[in-house]
Coordinates of C-alpha atoms and ligand atoms in Angstrom, one line a residue:
X1 CA -4.8 23.1 8.9
X2 CA -6.6 20.3 10.7
X3 CA -5.7 16.7 10.7
X4 CA -4.9 15.3 7.3
X5 CA -6.2 11.8 6.9
X6 CA -4.5 9.1 4.9
X7 CA -7.5 8.3 2.7
X8 CA -10.9 9.8 2.3
X9 CA -13.7 8.6 0.0
X10 CA -14.9 11.1 -2.6
X11 CA -18.1 11.3 -4.5
X12 CA -19.0 12.4 -8.0
X13 CA -22.4 13.8 -7.1
X14 CA -24.5 11.3 -9.1
X15 CA -24.4 8.5 -6.6
X16 CA -27.7 9.3 -4.7
X17 CA -29.5 10.1 -8.0
X18 CA -28.7 6.6 -9.4
X19 CA -29.5 4.8 -6.1
X20 CA -32.8 6.6 -6.1
X21 CA -33.4 5.5 -9.7
X22 CA -32.5 1.9 -8.9
X23 CA -34.9 1.9 -5.9
X24 CA -37.7 3.3 -8.1
X25 CA -37.1 0.6 -10.7
X26 CA -37.9 -1.9 -7.9
X27 CA -35.1 -4.2 -8.8
X28 CA -32.5 -3.9 -6.1
X29 CA -31.2 -7.5 -6.0
X30 CA -28.2 -8.5 -8.2
X31 CA -28.0 -8.2 -12.0
X32 CA -30.5 -5.3 -12.3
X33 CA -30.3 -2.3 -14.6
X34 CA -27.2 -0.7 -12.9
X35 CA -25.3 -3.9 -12.7
X36 CA -25.7 -4.2 -16.5
X37 CA -24.8 -0.6 -17.0
X38 CA -21.6 -1.0 -15.0
X39 CA -20.5 -4.2 -16.9
X40 CA -21.3 -2.7 -20.3
X41 CA -19.4 0.5 -19.5
X42 CA -16.3 -1.4 -18.4
X43 CA -16.5 -4.0 -21.1
X44 CA -16.5 -1.3 -23.7
X45 CA -13.9 1.0 -22.1
X46 CA -11.5 -1.8 -21.2
X47 CA -12.2 -3.8 -24.4
X48 CA -13.1 -6.9 -22.3
X49 CA -15.0 -10.0 -23.4
X50 CA -16.9 -10.4 -20.2
X51 CA -17.1 -8.5 -16.9
X52 CA -19.2 -9.7 -14.0
X53 CA -19.7 -7.5 -10.9
X54 CA -18.9 -9.3 -7.6
X55 CA -19.4 -8.4 -3.9
X56 CA -15.6 -7.8 -3.6
X57 CA -12.2 -8.4 -5.2
X58 CA -11.7 -11.2 -2.6
X59 CA -14.8 -12.9 -4.0
X60 CA -13.7 -12.4 -7.6
X61 CA -10.4 -14.1 -6.7
X62 CA -12.3 -16.9 -5.0
X63 CA -14.5 -17.3 -8.1
X64 CA -11.4 -17.5 -10.4
X65 CA -9.9 -20.1 -8.1
X66 CA -13.1 -22.3 -8.4
X67 CA -13.1 -21.9 -12.2
X68 CA -9.6 -23.2 -12.6
X69 CA -10.5 -26.3 -10.6
X70 CA -7.8 -26.1 -8.0
X71 CA -7.2 -29.3 -6.0
X72 CA -5.5 -30.1 -2.7
X73 CA -1.7 -29.9 -3.2
X74 CA -1.8 -27.7 -6.3
X75 CA 0.8 -24.9 -6.2
X76 CA 0.2 -21.2 -7.0
X77 CA 3.0 -18.7 -7.7
X78 CA 2.3 -15.4 -6.0
X79 CA 4.2 -12.5 -4.4
X80 CA 4.4 -12.4 -0.6
X81 CA 4.1 -8.6 -0.7
X82 CA 0.3 -8.5 -1.1
X83 CA -3.0 -8.4 0.6
X84 CA -4.2 -11.7 2.3
X85 CA -7.1 -12.1 -0.1
X86 CA -4.8 -12.9 -3.1
X87 CA -3.6 -16.0 -1.2
X88 CA -6.7 -16.9 0.9
X89 CA -8.7 -17.3 -2.4
X90 CA -6.8 -20.3 -3.6
X91 CA -5.9 -21.7 -0.1
X92 CA -9.7 -22.1 0.4
X93 CA -9.5 -24.6 -2.5
X94 CA -6.6 -26.5 -0.9
X95 CA -3.9 -25.0 -3.1
X96 CA -0.5 -23.8 -1.6
X97 CA 1.2 -20.5 -2.1
X98 CA 4.8 -20.6 -3.6
X99 CA 6.0 -17.1 -2.7
X100 CA 8.3 -15.2 -5.1
X101 CA 10.3 -12.1 -4.3
X102 CA 9.4 -8.6 -5.8
X103 CA 11.3 -6.0 -7.8
X104 CA 12.7 -3.0 -5.9
X105 CA 11.5 -0.6 -8.6
X106 CA 7.8 -1.5 -9.0
X107 CA 7.3 -3.7 -5.9
X108 CA 5.7 -6.2 -8.3
X109 CA 6.5 -9.9 -8.5
X110 CA 10.0 -10.4 -10.0
X111 CA 9.3 -12.1 -13.3
X112 CA 12.8 -13.4 -13.5
X113 CA 12.4 -15.5 -10.4
X114 CA 9.1 -17.2 -11.4
X115 CA 10.4 -20.0 -13.7
X116 CA 12.7 -21.6 -11.1
X117 CA 9.7 -22.1 -8.8
X118 CA 7.6 -24.0 -11.3
X119 CA 7.0 -27.7 -10.5
X120 CA 4.7 -30.4 -11.8
X121 CA 2.1 -29.3 -9.3
X122 CA 2.0 -25.6 -10.3
X123 CA -1.4 -24.6 -11.7
X124 CA -1.3 -20.8 -11.9
X125 CA 0.4 -17.5 -11.4
X126 CA -1.4 -14.8 -9.4
X127 CA 0.5 -11.5 -10.3
X128 CA -0.5 -8.4 -8.2
X129 CA -0.3 -5.0 -9.8
X130 CA 0.9 -2.9 -6.9
X131 CA -0.2 0.7 -6.7
X132 CA -1.8 0.6 -10.1
X133 CA 1.4 -0.2 -11.9
X134 CA 1.5 -3.3 -14.1
X135 CA 3.7 -6.4 -13.6
X136 CA 5.7 -7.5 -16.6
X137 CA 2.8 -9.2 -18.2
X138 CA 4.5 -10.2 -21.5
X139 CA 7.0 -12.2 -19.6
X140 CA 4.5 -13.6 -17.2
X141 CA 2.1 -14.7 -20.0
X142 CA 5.0 -16.2 -21.9
X143 CA 6.1 -18.3 -18.9
X144 CA 2.4 -19.3 -18.3
X145 CA 2.0 -20.4 -21.9
X146 CA 5.1 -22.4 -22.1
X147 CA 4.3 -24.2 -18.8
X148 CA 0.5 -24.5 -19.3
X149 CA -0.5 -22.3 -16.4
X150 CA -3.4 -20.0 -15.8
X151 CA -2.8 -16.3 -15.0
X152 CA -5.1 -14.6 -12.5
X153 CA -4.4 -10.9 -12.3
X154 CA -5.0 -9.3 -8.9
X155 CA -5.9 -5.9 -10.4
X156 CA -7.6 -4.7 -7.2
X157 CA -5.5 -1.6 -7.3
X158 CA -5.2 -1.5 -11.1
X159 CA -8.6 -0.4 -12.5
X160 CA -8.2 2.0 -15.5
X161 CA -4.4 1.4 -15.6
X162 CA -2.7 0.0 -18.6
X163 CA 0.2 -2.3 -19.7
X164 CA 1.2 -1.4 -23.2
X165 CA -2.1 -1.2 -25.1
X166 CA -4.2 -3.3 -22.7
X167 CA -6.0 -2.4 -19.5
X168 CA -5.0 -4.3 -16.4
X169 CA -7.3 -7.2 -15.7
X170 CA -7.8 -8.0 -19.4
X171 CA -4.3 -9.6 -19.9
X172 CA -4.4 -12.9 -17.9
X173 CA -6.9 -15.7 -18.0
X174 CA -8.9 -13.7 -15.5
X175 CA -8.6 -10.3 -13.9
X176 CA -10.0 -9.2 -10.5
X177 CA -11.0 -5.7 -9.6
X178 CA -11.8 -4.1 -6.2
X179 CA -14.3 -1.3 -5.6
X180 CA -13.7 -1.1 -1.9
X181 CA -13.9 2.4 -0.4
X182 CA -10.1 2.7 -0.3
X183 CA -9.7 2.2 -4.1
X184 CA -9.8 4.7 -6.9
X185 CA -13.4 4.0 -8.0
X186 CA -15.6 2.5 -5.3
X187 CA -19.0 1.6 -3.9
X188 CA -18.0 0.8 -0.3
X189 CA -17.6 -2.9 -0.9
X190 CA -17.5 -4.3 -4.4
X191 CA -15.5 -6.0 -7.1
X192 CA -15.6 -7.6 -10.5
X193 CA -14.2 -10.5 -12.4
X194 CA -12.9 -10.1 -16.0
X195 CA -13.1 -13.3 -18.0
X196 CA -10.7 -13.1 -20.9
X197 CA -10.9 -16.8 -22.0
X198 CA -14.3 -17.3 -23.5
X199 CA -14.4 -21.0 -22.5
X200 CA -15.0 -19.9 -18.9
X201 CA -17.8 -17.4 -19.4
X202 CA -20.8 -19.7 -19.1
X203 CA -19.4 -21.5 -16.0
X204 CA -18.4 -18.1 -14.4
X205 CA -22.1 -17.0 -14.6
X206 CA -23.2 -20.3 -13.0
X207 CA -20.7 -20.3 -10.1
X208 CA -21.5 -16.7 -9.4
X209 CA -25.3 -17.5 -9.2
X210 CA -25.1 -20.3 -6.5
X211 CA -24.3 -23.0 -9.0
X212 CA -27.5 -22.5 -11.0
X213 CA -28.1 -21.5 -14.6
X214 CA -30.3 -18.6 -13.6
X215 CA -28.5 -16.1 -15.8
X216 CA -29.5 -18.1 -18.9
X217 CA -33.0 -18.3 -17.6
X218 CA -33.2 -14.5 -17.2
X219 CA -32.0 -14.0 -20.7
X220 CA -34.8 -16.3 -21.9
X221 CA -32.4 -19.0 -23.2
X222 CA -34.0 -21.8 -21.1
X223 CA -37.5 -22.0 -19.6
X224 CA -36.5 -22.9 -16.0
X225 CA -33.3 -22.8 -14.0
X226 CA -31.7 -25.5 -12.0
X227 CA -28.7 -26.6 -9.9
X228 CA -25.9 -27.5 -12.3
X229 CA -22.5 -26.9 -10.5
X230 CA -21.0 -25.8 -7.2
X231 CA -21.2 -22.1 -6.6
X232 CA -21.8 -19.3 -4.2
X233 CA -23.6 -15.9 -4.1
X234 CA -21.2 -13.4 -5.6
X235 CA -23.6 -10.8 -6.9
X236 CA -23.8 -7.3 -5.4
X237 CA -27.1 -5.6 -4.8
X238 CA -28.1 -3.2 -7.7
X239 CA -28.1 -0.4 -5.2
X240 CA -24.3 -0.8 -4.9
X241 CA -24.0 -1.0 -8.7
X242 CA -26.0 2.3 -8.9
X243 CA -23.5 3.9 -6.6
X244 CA -20.6 2.4 -8.6
X245 CA -22.0 3.6 -11.9
X246 CA -21.6 7.2 -10.8
X247 CA -18.0 6.5 -10.1
X248 CA -17.2 4.6 -13.3
X249 CA -18.7 7.3 -15.4
X250 CA -16.1 9.7 -14.0
X251 CA -13.2 7.2 -14.2
X252 CA -11.0 9.3 -16.4
X253 CA -11.7 12.6 -14.6
X254 CA -10.8 10.9 -11.2
X255 CA -7.6 9.4 -12.7
X256 CA -6.6 12.8 -14.0
X257 CA -7.1 14.5 -10.6
X258 CA -5.0 11.7 -9.0
X259 CA -2.3 12.2 -11.6
X260 CA -1.9 15.8 -10.7
X261 CA -1.6 14.9 -7.0
X262 CA 0.9 12.2 -7.8
X263 CA 3.0 14.4 -10.0
X264 CA 3.1 17.2 -7.3
X265 CA 4.5 14.7 -4.8
X266 CA 7.1 13.5 -7.4
X267 CA 8.1 17.1 -8.1
X268 CA 8.1 18.0 -4.4
X269 CA 10.5 15.2 -3.5
X270 CA 12.8 15.0 -6.5
X271 CA 15.6 17.0 -4.9
X272 CA 15.5 14.7 -1.8
X273 CA 15.9 11.8 -4.2
X274 CA 18.9 13.5 -5.9
X275 CA 20.4 14.0 -2.4
X276 CA 20.0 10.3 -1.9
X277 CA 17.7 10.7 1.1
X278 CA 14.7 8.9 -0.3
X279 CA 13.6 6.5 -3.1
X280 CA 10.5 7.5 -5.2
X281 CA 8.1 5.1 -7.0
X282 CA 8.9 4.3 -10.6
X283 CA 6.4 3.9 -13.5
X284 CA 8.0 1.8 -16.2
X285 CA 7.8 3.2 -19.8
X286 CA 5.3 0.7 -21.0
X287 CA 2.9 1.3 -18.1
X288 CA 0.1 3.8 -17.7
X289 CA -0.6 4.2 -14.0
X290 CA -4.0 5.0 -12.4
X291 CA -2.2 6.7 -9.6
X292 CA -3.6 4.5 -6.9
X293 CA -1.2 5.6 -4.2
X294 CA 2.0 7.5 -3.4
X295 CA 4.7 6.1 -1.3
X296 CA 8.4 6.7 -0.5
X297 CA 11.1 4.4 0.6
X298 CA 13.2 5.7 3.6
X299 CA 16.7 4.7 4.5
X300 CA 15.6 2.0 7.0
X301 CA 12.8 0.9 9.3
X302 CA 13.9 3.0 12.2
X303 CA 13.8 6.2 10.1
X304 CA 10.5 5.2 8.6
X305 CA 8.8 4.6 11.9
X306 CA 10.3 7.9 13.3
X307 CA 8.9 9.7 10.3
X308 CA 5.4 8.2 10.9
X309 CA 5.5 9.5 14.5
X310 CA 6.9 12.9 13.4
X311 CA 4.1 13.3 10.8
X312 CA 1.5 12.2 13.3
X313 CA 2.6 15.0 15.6
X314 CA 2.2 17.4 12.7
X315 CA -1.3 15.9 12.2
X316 CA -0.5 14.1 9.0
X317 CA -1.6 10.4 8.9
X318 CA 1.0 8.2 7.0
X319 CA 1.0 4.5 7.0
X320 CA 3.2 1.6 6.1
X321 CA 1.9 -1.3 4.0
X322 CA 1.9 -5.1 3.8
X323 CA 3.6 -7.2 6.4
X324 CA 5.0 -10.0 4.1
X325 CA 2.7 -13.0 4.0
X326 CA 5.6 -15.5 4.2
X327 CA 6.6 -14.1 7.6
X328 CA 3.1 -14.2 9.0
X329 CA 2.0 -17.0 11.3
X330 CA 0.4 -18.9 8.4
X331 CA 3.5 -18.3 6.2
X332 CA 5.8 -19.6 8.9
X333 CA 3.5 -22.6 9.4
X334 CA 3.9 -23.4 5.6
X335 CA 7.6 -23.6 6.2
X336 CA 8.8 -20.2 5.2
X337 CA 11.3 -18.2 7.3
X338 CA 12.2 -14.6 7.8
X339 CA 15.1 -14.0 5.4
X340 CA 13.6 -16.0 2.5
X341 CA 12.5 -13.0 0.4
X342 CA 15.1 -10.2 0.9
X343 CA 13.6 -7.5 -1.3
X344 CA 10.1 -8.1 0.0
X345 CA 11.3 -7.8 3.6
X346 CA 13.4 -4.8 2.9
X347 CA 10.6 -2.9 1.1
X348 CA 8.1 -3.8 3.8
X349 CA 10.3 -2.1 6.4
X350 CA 11.1 1.0 4.5
X351 CA 7.9 1.8 2.5
X352 CA 5.7 4.7 3.7
X353 CA 2.4 5.7 2.1
X354 CA 1.5 9.4 2.2
X355 CA -2.1 10.9 2.3
X356 CA -3.7 10.5 -1.2
X357 CA -7.3 11.2 -2.0
X358 CA -9.1 13.1 -4.8
X359 CA -9.7 16.3 -2.9
X360 CA -6.4 16.6 -1.2
X361 CA -5.8 20.4 -1.5
X362 CA -2.6 22.1 -2.7
X363 CA -1.9 23.8 0.6
X364 CA -2.3 20.5 2.5
X365 CA 0.0 18.7 0.0
X366 CA 2.6 21.5 0.3
X367 CA 2.4 21.1 4.1
X368 CA 3.0 17.3 3.8
X369 CA 5.9 17.8 1.4
X370 CA 7.6 20.4 3.6
X371 CA 7.3 18.3 6.7
X372 CA 8.7 15.1 5.1
X373 CA 11.5 17.2 3.5
X374 CA 12.4 18.9 6.8
X375 CA 12.5 15.5 8.6
X376 CA 14.6 13.8 6.0
X377 CA 17.0 16.7 5.8
X378 CA 17.5 16.3 9.6
X379 CA 16.2 19.8 10.5
X380 CA 13.7 18.4 13.0
X381 CA 16.0 15.8 14.6
X382 CA 16.6 17.6 17.8
X383 CA 12.9 18.2 18.6
X384 CA 12.1 14.6 17.5
X385 CA 14.7 13.2 19.8
X386 CA 13.1 14.8 22.8
X387 CA 10.1 12.5 22.5
Ligands
PLP1 C1 -8.0 -4.2 -1.9 C2 -7.3 -5.4 -2.3 C3 -7.9 -6.6 -2.3 C4 -9.2 -6.9 -1.7 O1 -10.2 -6.2 -2.3 P1 -11.7 -6.3 -1.6 O2 -12.6 -5.7 -2.7 O3 -11.7 -5.5 -0.4 O4 -12.0 -7.7 -1.4 C5 -7.2 -7.7 -2.9 N1 -5.9 -7.5 -3.4 C6 -5.3 -6.4 -3.4 C7 -3.9 -6.3 -4.0 C8 -5.9 -5.2 -2.8 O5 -5.3 -4.1 -2.8

């Protein structure tokens, strides 16, 4: 069978053609033809007011944190079960994370625990859409509105997924996408910021262009450009945008391929779940997933770690996910303790992600399912104990 990796990038076939075209156009710096094509495609498909490509989701989150004018001592409500970039982005502005526990079903921030954490210093909520499944955005937006807070969606994993009738990233004040190699649609390293509140569009362009009004200049709206604000360089090269365009054109086909793989896992494990041996992911009724990942929850940490080792011997790479940020060295330094967020800590110990990539073949998936099943039904315990 050969080793089954956890993740593998896949290509649509047009990437090199578009890169070649971008190079022939002799505009390979930021905001060239393919950058415009990518933004236009996404703005239309996602019904978004403004989408700007960035060098990463990390940078999109940083850009959003600059735009909301965070200051030393401001507080941000955020899950601890997330990637470091969600929190680094606003800590770089001097703001502090206020961690909230997650829901056991979706692994997303528990919307019912947000309000009790709001103080006079709270500036924003940063919900994270885990595995391409939306947080309860109606509730989160309602809390934000009543308390005058911004909402910055970390939709790194949520591109082309929906909450009710809206695409993720288009629901908060800002949305942030990732096109990192490990995401559904990718260009190696890349991202985008979605600006849903028109008041921020002009300044977003300026901050992304080193604090200059160069975007206006290129559109012919002013006759020279100058330094008008703080900023950084958040534009990707047009070569990367050319690569990305090939992927974005195939978004729905890619999502469909991933849906088939996801559903085969669900089907393959549903008896195990009925037997009470495993917990499977849940997609709430009002959410449309982009099938970013497939994971299971085992009984406990010991069983999860033994399963990882067992699968490794069978040449299947499976991986756990986030170590909660509140229990990291930085989190402990901020005054958090192990035990503060029980669901987050429990999920972190029991969650296991299985191989998931677009060209994962049926026979490989059958092999993964039968190995996980055999292990969880105890049929391989004796051999496993020998090691
Ligand atoms: C991947 C990811 C990021 C970071 O994305 P980059 O494009 O690599 O910066 C941030 N948040 C979450 C939830 C992610 O999954």
